[in-house]
Short mmCIF file of C-alpha atoms and ligand atoms in Angstrom, two decimals:
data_model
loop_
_atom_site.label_atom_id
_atom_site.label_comp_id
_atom_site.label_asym_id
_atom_site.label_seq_id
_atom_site.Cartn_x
_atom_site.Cartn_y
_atom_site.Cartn_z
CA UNK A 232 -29.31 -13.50 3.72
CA UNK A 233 -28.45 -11.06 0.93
CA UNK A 234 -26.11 -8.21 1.00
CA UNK A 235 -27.52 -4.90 1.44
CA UNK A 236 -26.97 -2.19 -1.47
CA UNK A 237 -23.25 -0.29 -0.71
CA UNK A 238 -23.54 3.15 0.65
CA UNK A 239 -23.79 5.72 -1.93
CA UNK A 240 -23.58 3.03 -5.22
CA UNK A 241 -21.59 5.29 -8.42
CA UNK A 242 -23.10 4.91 -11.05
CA UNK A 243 -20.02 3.35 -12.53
CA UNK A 244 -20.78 0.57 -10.36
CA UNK A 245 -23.95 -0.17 -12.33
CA UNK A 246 -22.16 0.31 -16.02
CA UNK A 247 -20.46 -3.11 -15.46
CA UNK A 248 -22.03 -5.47 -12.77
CA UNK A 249 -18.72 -6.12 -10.76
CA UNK A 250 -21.32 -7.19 -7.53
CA UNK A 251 -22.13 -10.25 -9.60
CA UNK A 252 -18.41 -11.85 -9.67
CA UNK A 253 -17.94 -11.47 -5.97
CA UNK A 254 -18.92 -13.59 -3.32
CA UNK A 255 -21.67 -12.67 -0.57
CA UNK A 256 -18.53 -12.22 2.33
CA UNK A 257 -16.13 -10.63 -0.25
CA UNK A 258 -19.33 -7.62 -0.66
CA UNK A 259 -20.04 -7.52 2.87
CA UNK A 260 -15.77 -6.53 3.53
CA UNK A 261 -16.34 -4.00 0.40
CA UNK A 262 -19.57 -2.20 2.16
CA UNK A 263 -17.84 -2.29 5.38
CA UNK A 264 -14.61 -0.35 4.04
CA UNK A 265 -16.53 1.91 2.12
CA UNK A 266 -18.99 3.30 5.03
CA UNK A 267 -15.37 3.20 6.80
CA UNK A 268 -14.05 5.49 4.19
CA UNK A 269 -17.18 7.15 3.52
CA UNK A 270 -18.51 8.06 7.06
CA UNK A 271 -14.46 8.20 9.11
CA UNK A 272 -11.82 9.49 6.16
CA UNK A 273 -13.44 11.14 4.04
CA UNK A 274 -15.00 14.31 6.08
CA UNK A 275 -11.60 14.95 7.71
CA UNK A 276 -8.75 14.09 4.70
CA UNK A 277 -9.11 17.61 2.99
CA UNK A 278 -8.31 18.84 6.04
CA UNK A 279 -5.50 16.59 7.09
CA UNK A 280 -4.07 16.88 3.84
CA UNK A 281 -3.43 20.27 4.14
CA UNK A 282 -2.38 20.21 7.58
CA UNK A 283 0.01 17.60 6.76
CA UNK A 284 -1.55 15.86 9.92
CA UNK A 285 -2.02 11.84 10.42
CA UNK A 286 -5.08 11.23 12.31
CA UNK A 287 -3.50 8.22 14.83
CA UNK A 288 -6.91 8.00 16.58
CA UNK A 289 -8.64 6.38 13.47
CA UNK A 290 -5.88 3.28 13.84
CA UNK A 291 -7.89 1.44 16.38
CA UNK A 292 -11.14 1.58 14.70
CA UNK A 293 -9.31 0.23 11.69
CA UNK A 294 -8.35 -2.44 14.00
CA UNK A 295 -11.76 -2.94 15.36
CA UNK A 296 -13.11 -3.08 11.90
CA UNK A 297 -10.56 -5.74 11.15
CA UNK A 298 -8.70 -4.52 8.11
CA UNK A 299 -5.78 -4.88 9.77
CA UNK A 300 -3.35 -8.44 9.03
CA UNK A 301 -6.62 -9.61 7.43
CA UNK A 302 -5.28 -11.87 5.14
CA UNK A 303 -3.60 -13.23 7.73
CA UNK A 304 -5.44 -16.16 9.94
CA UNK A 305 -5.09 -16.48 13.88
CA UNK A 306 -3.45 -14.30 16.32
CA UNK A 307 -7.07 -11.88 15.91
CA UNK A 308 -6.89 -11.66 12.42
CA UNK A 309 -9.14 -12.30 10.39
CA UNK A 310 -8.39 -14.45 7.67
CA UNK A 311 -10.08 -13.14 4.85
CA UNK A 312 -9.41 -14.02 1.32
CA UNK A 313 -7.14 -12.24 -1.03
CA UNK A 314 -9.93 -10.46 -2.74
CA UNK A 315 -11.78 -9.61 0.29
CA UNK A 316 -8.39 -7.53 0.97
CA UNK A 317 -7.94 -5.79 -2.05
CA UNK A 318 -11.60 -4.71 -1.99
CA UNK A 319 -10.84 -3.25 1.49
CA UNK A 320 -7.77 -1.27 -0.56
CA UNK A 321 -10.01 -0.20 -2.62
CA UNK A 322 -12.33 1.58 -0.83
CA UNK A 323 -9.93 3.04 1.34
CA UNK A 324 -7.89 4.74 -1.23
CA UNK A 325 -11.21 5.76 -3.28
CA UNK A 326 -10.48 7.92 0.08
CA UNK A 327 -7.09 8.76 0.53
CA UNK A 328 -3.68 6.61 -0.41
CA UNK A 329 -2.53 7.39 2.94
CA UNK A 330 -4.98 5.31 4.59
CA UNK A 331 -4.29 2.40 2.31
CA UNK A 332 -0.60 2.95 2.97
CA UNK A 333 -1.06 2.75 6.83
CA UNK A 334 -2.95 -0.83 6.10
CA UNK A 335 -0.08 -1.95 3.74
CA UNK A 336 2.52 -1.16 5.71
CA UNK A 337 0.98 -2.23 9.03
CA UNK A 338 -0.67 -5.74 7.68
CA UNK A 339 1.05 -6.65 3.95
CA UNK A 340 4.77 -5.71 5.29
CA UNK A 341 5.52 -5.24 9.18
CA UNK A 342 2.35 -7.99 10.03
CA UNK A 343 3.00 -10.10 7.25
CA UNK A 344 7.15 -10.43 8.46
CA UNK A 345 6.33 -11.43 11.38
CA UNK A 346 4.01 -14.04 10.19
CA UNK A 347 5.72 -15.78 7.52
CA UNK A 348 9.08 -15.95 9.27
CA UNK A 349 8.67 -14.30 13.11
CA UNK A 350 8.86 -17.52 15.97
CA UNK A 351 5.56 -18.52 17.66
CA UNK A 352 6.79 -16.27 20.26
CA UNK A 353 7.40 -13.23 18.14
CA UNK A 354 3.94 -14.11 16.57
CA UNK A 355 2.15 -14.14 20.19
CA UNK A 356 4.29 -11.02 21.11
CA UNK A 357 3.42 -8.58 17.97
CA UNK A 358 0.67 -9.64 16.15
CA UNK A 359 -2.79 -9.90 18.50
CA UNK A 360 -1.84 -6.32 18.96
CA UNK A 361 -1.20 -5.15 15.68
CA UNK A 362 -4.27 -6.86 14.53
CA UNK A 363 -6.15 -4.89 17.34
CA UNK A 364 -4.91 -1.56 16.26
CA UNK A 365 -3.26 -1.00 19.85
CA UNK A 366 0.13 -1.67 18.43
CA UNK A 367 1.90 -0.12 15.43
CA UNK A 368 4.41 -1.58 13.11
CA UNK A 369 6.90 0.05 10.42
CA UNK A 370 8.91 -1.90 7.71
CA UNK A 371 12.32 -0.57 7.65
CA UNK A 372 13.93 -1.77 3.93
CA UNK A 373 14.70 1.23 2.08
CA UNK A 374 17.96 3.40 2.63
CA UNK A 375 18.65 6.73 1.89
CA UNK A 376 21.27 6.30 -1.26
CA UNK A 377 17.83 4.31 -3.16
CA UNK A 378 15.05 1.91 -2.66
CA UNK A 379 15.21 -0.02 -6.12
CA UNK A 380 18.31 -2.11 -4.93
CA UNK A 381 18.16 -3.20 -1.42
CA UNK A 382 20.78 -5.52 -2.41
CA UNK A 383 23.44 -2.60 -1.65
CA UNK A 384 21.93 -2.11 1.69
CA UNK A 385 24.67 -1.05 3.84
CA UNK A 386 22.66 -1.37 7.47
CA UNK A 387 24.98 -3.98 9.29
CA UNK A 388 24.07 -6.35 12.38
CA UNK A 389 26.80 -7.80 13.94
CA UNK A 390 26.92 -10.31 16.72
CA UNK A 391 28.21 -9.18 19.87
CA UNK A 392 27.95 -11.42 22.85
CA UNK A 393 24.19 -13.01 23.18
CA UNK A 394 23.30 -9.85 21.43
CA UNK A 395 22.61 -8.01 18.27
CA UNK A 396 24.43 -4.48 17.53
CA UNK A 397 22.32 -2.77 14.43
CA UNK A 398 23.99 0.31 12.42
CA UNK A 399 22.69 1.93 9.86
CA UNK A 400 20.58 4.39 8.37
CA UNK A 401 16.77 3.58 6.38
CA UNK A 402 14.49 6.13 4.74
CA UNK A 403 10.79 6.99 3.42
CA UNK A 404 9.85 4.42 6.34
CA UNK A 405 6.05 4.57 7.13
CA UNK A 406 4.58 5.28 10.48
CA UNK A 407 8.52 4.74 12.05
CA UNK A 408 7.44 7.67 13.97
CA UNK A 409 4.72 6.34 15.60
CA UNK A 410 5.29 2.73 15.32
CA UNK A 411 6.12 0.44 18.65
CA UNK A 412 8.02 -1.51 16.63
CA UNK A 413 10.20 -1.50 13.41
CA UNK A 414 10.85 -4.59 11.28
CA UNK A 415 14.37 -3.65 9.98
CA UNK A 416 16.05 -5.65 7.63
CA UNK A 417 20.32 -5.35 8.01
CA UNK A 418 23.73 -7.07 6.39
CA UNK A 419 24.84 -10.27 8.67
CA UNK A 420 28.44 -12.20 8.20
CA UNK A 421 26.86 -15.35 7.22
CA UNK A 422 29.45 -17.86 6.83
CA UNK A 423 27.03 -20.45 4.86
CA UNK A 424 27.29 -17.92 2.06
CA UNK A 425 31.20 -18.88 1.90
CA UNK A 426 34.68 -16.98 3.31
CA UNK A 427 33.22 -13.30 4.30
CA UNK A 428 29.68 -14.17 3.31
CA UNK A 429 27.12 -12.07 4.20
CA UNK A 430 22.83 -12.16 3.95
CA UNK A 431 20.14 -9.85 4.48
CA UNK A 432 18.08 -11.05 8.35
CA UNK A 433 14.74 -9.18 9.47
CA UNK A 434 14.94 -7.94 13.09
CA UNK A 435 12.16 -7.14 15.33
CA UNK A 436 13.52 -3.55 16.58
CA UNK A 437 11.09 -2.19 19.96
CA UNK A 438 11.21 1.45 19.00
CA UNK A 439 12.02 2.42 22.40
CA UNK A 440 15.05 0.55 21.84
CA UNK A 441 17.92 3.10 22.74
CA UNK A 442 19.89 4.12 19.25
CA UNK A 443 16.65 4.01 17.35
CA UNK A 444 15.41 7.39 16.15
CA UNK A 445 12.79 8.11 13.59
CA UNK A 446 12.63 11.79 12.14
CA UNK A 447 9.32 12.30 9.96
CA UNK A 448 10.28 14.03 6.38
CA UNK A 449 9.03 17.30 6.36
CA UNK A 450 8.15 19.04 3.22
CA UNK A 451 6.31 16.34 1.46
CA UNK A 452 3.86 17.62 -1.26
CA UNK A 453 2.22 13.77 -1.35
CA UNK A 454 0.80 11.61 0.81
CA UNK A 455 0.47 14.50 3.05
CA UNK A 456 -2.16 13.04 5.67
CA UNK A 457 0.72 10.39 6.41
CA UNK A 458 3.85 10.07 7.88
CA UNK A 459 7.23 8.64 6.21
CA UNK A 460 10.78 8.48 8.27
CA UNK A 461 14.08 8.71 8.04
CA UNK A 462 15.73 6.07 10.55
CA UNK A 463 18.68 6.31 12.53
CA UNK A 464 20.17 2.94 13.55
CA UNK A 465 23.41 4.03 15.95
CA UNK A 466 24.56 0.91 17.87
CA UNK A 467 21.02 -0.06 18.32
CA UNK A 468 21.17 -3.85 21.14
CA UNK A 469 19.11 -6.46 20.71
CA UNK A 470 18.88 -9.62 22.38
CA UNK A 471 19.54 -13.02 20.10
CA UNK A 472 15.47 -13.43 20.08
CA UNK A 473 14.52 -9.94 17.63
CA UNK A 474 16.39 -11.94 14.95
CA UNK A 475 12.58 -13.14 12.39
CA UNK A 476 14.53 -17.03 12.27
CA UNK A 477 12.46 -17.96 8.73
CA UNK A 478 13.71 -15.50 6.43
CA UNK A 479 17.39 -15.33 5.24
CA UNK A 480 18.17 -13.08 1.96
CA UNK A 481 16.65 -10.54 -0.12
CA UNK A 482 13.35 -13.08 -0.82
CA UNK A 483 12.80 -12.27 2.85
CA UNK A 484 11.68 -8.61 2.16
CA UNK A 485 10.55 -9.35 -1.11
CA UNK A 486 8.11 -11.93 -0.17
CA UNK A 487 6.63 -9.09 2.34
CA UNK A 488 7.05 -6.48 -0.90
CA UNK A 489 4.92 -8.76 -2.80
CA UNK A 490 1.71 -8.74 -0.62
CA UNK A 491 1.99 -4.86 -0.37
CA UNK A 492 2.11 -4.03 -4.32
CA UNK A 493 -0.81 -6.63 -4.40
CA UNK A 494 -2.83 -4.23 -2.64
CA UNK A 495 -1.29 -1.66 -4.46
CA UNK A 496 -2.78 -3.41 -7.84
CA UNK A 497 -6.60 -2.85 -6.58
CA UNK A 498 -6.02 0.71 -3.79
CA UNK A 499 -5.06 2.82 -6.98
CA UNK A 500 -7.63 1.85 -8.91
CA UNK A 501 -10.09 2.91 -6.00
CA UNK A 502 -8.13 6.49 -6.61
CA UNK A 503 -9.06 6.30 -10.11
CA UNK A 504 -12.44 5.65 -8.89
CA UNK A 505 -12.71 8.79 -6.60
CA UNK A 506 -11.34 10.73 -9.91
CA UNK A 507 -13.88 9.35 -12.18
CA UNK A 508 -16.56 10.03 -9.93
CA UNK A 509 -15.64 13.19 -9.44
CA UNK A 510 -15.01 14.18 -13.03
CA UNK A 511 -18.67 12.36 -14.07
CA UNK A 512 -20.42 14.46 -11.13
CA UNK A 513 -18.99 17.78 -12.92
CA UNK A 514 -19.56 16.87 -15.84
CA UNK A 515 -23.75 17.08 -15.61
CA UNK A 516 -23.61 19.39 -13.40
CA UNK A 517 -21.77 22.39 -14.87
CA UNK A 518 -22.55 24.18 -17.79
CA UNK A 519 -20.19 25.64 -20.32
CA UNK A 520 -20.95 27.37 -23.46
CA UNK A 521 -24.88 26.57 -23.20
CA UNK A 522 -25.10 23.14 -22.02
CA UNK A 523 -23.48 20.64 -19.66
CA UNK A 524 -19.95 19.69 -19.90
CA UNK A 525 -20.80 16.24 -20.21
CA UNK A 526 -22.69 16.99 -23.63
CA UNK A 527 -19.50 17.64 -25.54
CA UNK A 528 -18.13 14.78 -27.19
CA UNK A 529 -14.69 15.77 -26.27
CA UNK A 530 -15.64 15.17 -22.56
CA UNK A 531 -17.49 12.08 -23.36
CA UNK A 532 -14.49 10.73 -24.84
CA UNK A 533 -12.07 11.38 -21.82
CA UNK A 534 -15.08 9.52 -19.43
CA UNK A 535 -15.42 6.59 -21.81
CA UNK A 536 -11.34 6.08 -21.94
CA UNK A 537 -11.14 6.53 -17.95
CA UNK A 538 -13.78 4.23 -17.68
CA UNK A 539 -12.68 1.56 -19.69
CA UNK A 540 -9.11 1.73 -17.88
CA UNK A 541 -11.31 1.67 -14.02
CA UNK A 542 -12.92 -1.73 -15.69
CA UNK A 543 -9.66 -3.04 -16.73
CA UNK A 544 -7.66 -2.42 -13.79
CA UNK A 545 -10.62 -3.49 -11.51
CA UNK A 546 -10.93 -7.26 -13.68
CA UNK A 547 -7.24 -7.17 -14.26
CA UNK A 548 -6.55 -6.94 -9.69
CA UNK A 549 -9.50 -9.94 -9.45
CA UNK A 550 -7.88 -12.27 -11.77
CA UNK A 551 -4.58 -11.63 -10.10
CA UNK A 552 -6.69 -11.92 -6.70
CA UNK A 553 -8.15 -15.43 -7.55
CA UNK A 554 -4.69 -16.70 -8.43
CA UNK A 555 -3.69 -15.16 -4.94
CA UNK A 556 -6.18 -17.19 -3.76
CA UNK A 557 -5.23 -20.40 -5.47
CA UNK A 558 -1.20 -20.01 -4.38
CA UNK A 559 -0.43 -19.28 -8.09
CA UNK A 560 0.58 -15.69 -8.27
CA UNK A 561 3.64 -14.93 -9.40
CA UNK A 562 6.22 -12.06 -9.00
CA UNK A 563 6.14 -11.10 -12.23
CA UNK A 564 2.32 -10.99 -12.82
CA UNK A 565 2.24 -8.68 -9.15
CA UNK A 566 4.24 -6.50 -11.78
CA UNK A 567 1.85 -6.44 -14.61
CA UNK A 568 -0.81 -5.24 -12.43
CA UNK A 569 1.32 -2.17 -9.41
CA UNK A 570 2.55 -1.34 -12.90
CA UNK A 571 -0.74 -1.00 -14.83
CA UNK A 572 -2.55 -0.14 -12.15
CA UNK A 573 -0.37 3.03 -10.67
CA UNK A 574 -0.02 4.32 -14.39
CA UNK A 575 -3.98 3.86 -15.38
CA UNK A 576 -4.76 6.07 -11.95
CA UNK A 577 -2.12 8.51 -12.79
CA UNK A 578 -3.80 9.31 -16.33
CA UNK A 579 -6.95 8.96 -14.69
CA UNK A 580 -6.42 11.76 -12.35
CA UNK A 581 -4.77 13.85 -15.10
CA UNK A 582 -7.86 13.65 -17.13
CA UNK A 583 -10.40 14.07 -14.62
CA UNK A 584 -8.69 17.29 -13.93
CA UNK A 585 -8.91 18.87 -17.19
CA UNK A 586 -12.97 18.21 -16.75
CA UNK A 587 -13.06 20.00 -13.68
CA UNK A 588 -10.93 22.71 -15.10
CA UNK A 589 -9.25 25.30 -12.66
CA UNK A 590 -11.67 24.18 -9.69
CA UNK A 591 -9.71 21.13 -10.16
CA UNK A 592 -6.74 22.09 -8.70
CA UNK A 593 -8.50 22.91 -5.42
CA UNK A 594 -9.28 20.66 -2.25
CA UNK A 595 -13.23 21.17 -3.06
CA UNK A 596 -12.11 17.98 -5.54
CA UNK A 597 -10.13 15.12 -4.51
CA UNK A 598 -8.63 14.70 -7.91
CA UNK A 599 -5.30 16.71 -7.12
CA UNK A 600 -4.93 15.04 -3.75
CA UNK A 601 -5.24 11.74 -5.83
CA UNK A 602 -2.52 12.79 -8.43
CA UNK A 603 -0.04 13.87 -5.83
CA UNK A 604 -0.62 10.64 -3.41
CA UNK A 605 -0.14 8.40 -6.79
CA UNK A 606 2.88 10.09 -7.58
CA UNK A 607 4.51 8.44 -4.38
CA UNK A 608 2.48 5.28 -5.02
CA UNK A 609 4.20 5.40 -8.53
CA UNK A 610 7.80 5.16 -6.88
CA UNK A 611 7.14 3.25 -3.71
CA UNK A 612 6.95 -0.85 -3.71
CA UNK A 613 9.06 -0.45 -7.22
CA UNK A 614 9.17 2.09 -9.57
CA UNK A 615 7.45 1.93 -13.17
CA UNK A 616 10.92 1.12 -14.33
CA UNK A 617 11.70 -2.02 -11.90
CA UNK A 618 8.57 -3.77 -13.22
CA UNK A 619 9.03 -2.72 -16.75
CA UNK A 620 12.29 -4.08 -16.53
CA UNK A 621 11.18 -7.16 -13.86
CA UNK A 622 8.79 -8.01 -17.05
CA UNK A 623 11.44 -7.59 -19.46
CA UNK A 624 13.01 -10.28 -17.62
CA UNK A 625 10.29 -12.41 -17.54
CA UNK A 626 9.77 -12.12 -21.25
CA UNK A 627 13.06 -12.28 -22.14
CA UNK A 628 15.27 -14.30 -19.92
CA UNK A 629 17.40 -11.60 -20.02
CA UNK A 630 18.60 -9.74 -17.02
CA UNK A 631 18.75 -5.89 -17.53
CA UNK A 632 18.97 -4.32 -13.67
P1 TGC B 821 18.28 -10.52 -6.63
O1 TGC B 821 19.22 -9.79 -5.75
O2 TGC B 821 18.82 -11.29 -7.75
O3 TGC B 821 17.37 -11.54 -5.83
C1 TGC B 821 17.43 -11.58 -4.51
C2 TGC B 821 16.58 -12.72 -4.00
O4 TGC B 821 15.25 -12.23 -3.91
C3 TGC B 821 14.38 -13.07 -4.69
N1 TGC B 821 13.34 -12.23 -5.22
C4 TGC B 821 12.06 -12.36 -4.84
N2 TGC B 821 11.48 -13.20 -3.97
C5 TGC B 821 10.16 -13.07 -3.78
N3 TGC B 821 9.42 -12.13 -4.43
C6 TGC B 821 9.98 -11.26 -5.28
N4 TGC B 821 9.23 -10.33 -5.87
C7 TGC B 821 11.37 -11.35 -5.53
N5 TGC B 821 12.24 -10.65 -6.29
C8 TGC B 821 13.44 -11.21 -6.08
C9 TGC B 821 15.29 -13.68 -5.73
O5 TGC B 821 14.73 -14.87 -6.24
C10 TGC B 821 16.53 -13.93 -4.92
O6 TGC B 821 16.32 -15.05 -4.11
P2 TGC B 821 17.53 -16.02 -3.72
O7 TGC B 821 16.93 -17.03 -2.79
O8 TGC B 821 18.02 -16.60 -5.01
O9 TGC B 821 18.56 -15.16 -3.06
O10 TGC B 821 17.28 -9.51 -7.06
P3 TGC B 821 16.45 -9.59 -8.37
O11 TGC B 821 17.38 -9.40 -9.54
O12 TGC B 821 15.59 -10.82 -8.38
O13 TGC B 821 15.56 -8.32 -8.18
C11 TGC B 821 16.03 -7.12 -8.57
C12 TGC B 821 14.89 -6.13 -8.38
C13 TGC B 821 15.32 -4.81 -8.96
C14 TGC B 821 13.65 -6.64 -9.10
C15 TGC B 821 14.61 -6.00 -6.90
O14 TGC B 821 15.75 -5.54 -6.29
C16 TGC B 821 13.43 -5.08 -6.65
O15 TGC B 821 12.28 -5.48 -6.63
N6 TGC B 821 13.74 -3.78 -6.37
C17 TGC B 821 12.72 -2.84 -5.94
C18 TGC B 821 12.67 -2.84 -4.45
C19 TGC B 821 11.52 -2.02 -3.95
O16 TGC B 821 10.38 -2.27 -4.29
N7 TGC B 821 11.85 -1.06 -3.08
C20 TGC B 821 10.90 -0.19 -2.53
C21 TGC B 821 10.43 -0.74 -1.22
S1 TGC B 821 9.14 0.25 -0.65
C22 TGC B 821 9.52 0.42 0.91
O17 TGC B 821 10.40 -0.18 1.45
C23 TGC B 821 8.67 1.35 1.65
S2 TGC B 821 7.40 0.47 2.29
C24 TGC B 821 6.15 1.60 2.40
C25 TGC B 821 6.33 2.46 3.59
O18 TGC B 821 7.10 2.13 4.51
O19 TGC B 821 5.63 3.50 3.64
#
């Protein structure tokens, strides 16, 4: 059986036949996401934008539609490949980086903990839900004095008894508010480390948990149709079991921070998209000084260089999607491409603005929704600087953080 045409093809589609390096299933998850994005985000997310309002009903259907944990296999997910997943990022930030933010955080970071290091319990507990879209799951790494070095977290756990007493404070955490449960990641005495040693453990916090409070962060100009907490953690009790038993130190988060920028690597580059389409769309159909915009050479010029940097991101995330695939994707080549791909959508964006001139900076045009959403994609998962300087590293052996 062949795949039917997607929805509403761009015509940048057909400049460079992407179709033809994808398998049949990959296309299939592609159309699916994008009549998802198409026919359920995209008449509301002007709206929501504005409002600053997260639409939680759309969470099950997500579920239902299985984009969420799908790289994940058993417990109801669905165990797609790496590249069927960053297709699905794709077209869901072609419609908003919110959206692709709620399937990060829910399947590449609060899913994906619990996977890799959660106990067959915790697995049974959290994820057939989560999968399902009935429950909700947060990812609670960053604190409020910075994000770049979770090493100086200063969120303690301490023993006390059977249980677990969690302090601390954790900030720009998605969905906290709404989430049923929080994986939050704290400072232990671990005496393996040596006298006084301490490590970094992942606990599996219920929300309802008494001592846990998550404020949404008002005032956001990005990113707007989402919602991102501060976290209160005052003398929060846990029983021994919320400790995830497979992940001890920093590589714990990071491993989870890893699968998350790799979606990052394809979802901005389905923002670029939305920009370029926009920008082309404009561009034959509005006339300046006699003839269509698109028949100066000026204009020609800024579609031909946002083109060629949509192609390159797009073939850049597959290559680093088939090494996913394989097991050989590295750290620092997750870099190359949140780096390249964040930067690319940011010009993008930029550019496709100055074609639409001032109309541009109105919600009749997703371009200036895109640019502010980027500009916390930019600084979440690690800033331009940490992989600049996590590939200086790699280059040069030397360490510059
Ligand atoms: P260092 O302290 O030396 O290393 C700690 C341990 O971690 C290991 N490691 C990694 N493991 C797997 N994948 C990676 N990408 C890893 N990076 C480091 C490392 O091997 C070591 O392991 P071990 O066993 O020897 O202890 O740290 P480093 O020097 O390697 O890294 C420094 C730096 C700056 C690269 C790292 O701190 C970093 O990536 N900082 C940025 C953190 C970041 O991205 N923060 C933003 C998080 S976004 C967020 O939390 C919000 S989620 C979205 C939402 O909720 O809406």
């Amino acid at each position: 059986m062949t795949t039917p045409p997607l929805p509403r093809a761009p015509r940048i589609d057909a400049v460079f036949d992407f179709d033809a390096l994808l398998s049949e299933e990959e296309r299939d998850w592609q159309q699916k996401a994008r009549a998802f994005a198409q026919e359920r985000i995209l008449p509301i997310i002007e709206d929501d934008f504005e409002k600053a309002h997260f639409r939680r009903e759309l969470i099950p259907e997500l579920g239902a539609a299985g984009f969420l944990g799908m790289h994940l296999s058993g417990y109801g997910c669905a165990g797609a490949g790496a590249v069927s997943y960053g297709l699905v990022c794709l077209e869901l930030e072609a419609a908003d980086s919110g959206w692709r933010t709620f399937v990060s955080v829910q399947g590449s970071l609060a899913m994906s903990a619990i996977a890799k290091y959660g106990s067959e319990e915790q697995k049974q507990r959290w994820l057939p839900g989560m999968a399902a879209g009935e429950l909700v799951g947060c990812f609670a790494l960053t604190e409020p004095q910075g994000g770049s070095d979770p090493a100086a977290m200063t969120t303690t756990a301490r023993r006390d008894g059977d249980a677990w007493v969690l302090d601390g404070a954790k900030r720009w955490i998605g969905l906290a508010s709404l989430a049923d449960v929080a994986v939050v990641w704290a400072r232990v005495d671990d005496p393996s480390f040596g006298e006084g040693g301490q490590a970094v453990r992942g606990f599996l916090v219920p929300t309802a948990t008494p001592g846990f409070t998550a404020t949404p962060i008002a005032g956001k100009l990005s990113m707007r149709a989402s919602v991102q907490c501060d976290i209160a953690l005052d003398g929060v009790r846990l029983p021994a079991d919320a400790l995830l038993p497979g992940a001890r130190g920093l590589s714990g988060p990071f491993g989870c921070l890893n699968e998350a920028r790799y979606g990052i690597v394809w979802g901005a580059m389905g923002a670029a998209r939305s920009c370029l389409e926009a920008a082309l769309e404009r561009s034959t159909t509005r006339e300046v000084f006699g003839k269509p915009i698109g028949a100066n050479q000026l204009t020609q010029a800024k579609l031909a260089d946002m083109l060629l940097e949509v192609e390159k991101g797009i073939l850049l995330a597959l290559h680093l999607g088939r090494l996913k695939e394989r097991g050989a994707l590295t750290p620092a080549q997750i870099s190359v491409g949140k780096l390249n791909s964040v930067r690319e959508a940011l010009e993008i964006a930029h550019q496709a603005r100055t074609i639409l001139g001032g109309d541009g900076i109105t919600g009749a045009f997703p371009v200036m929704r895109h640019a502010a959403n980027l500009e916390s994609v930019r600084t979440y998962e690690g800033t331009d600087e940490i992989h600049q300087l996590v590939l200086g590293r790699a280059l040069t052996g030397l360490n510059a953080f």
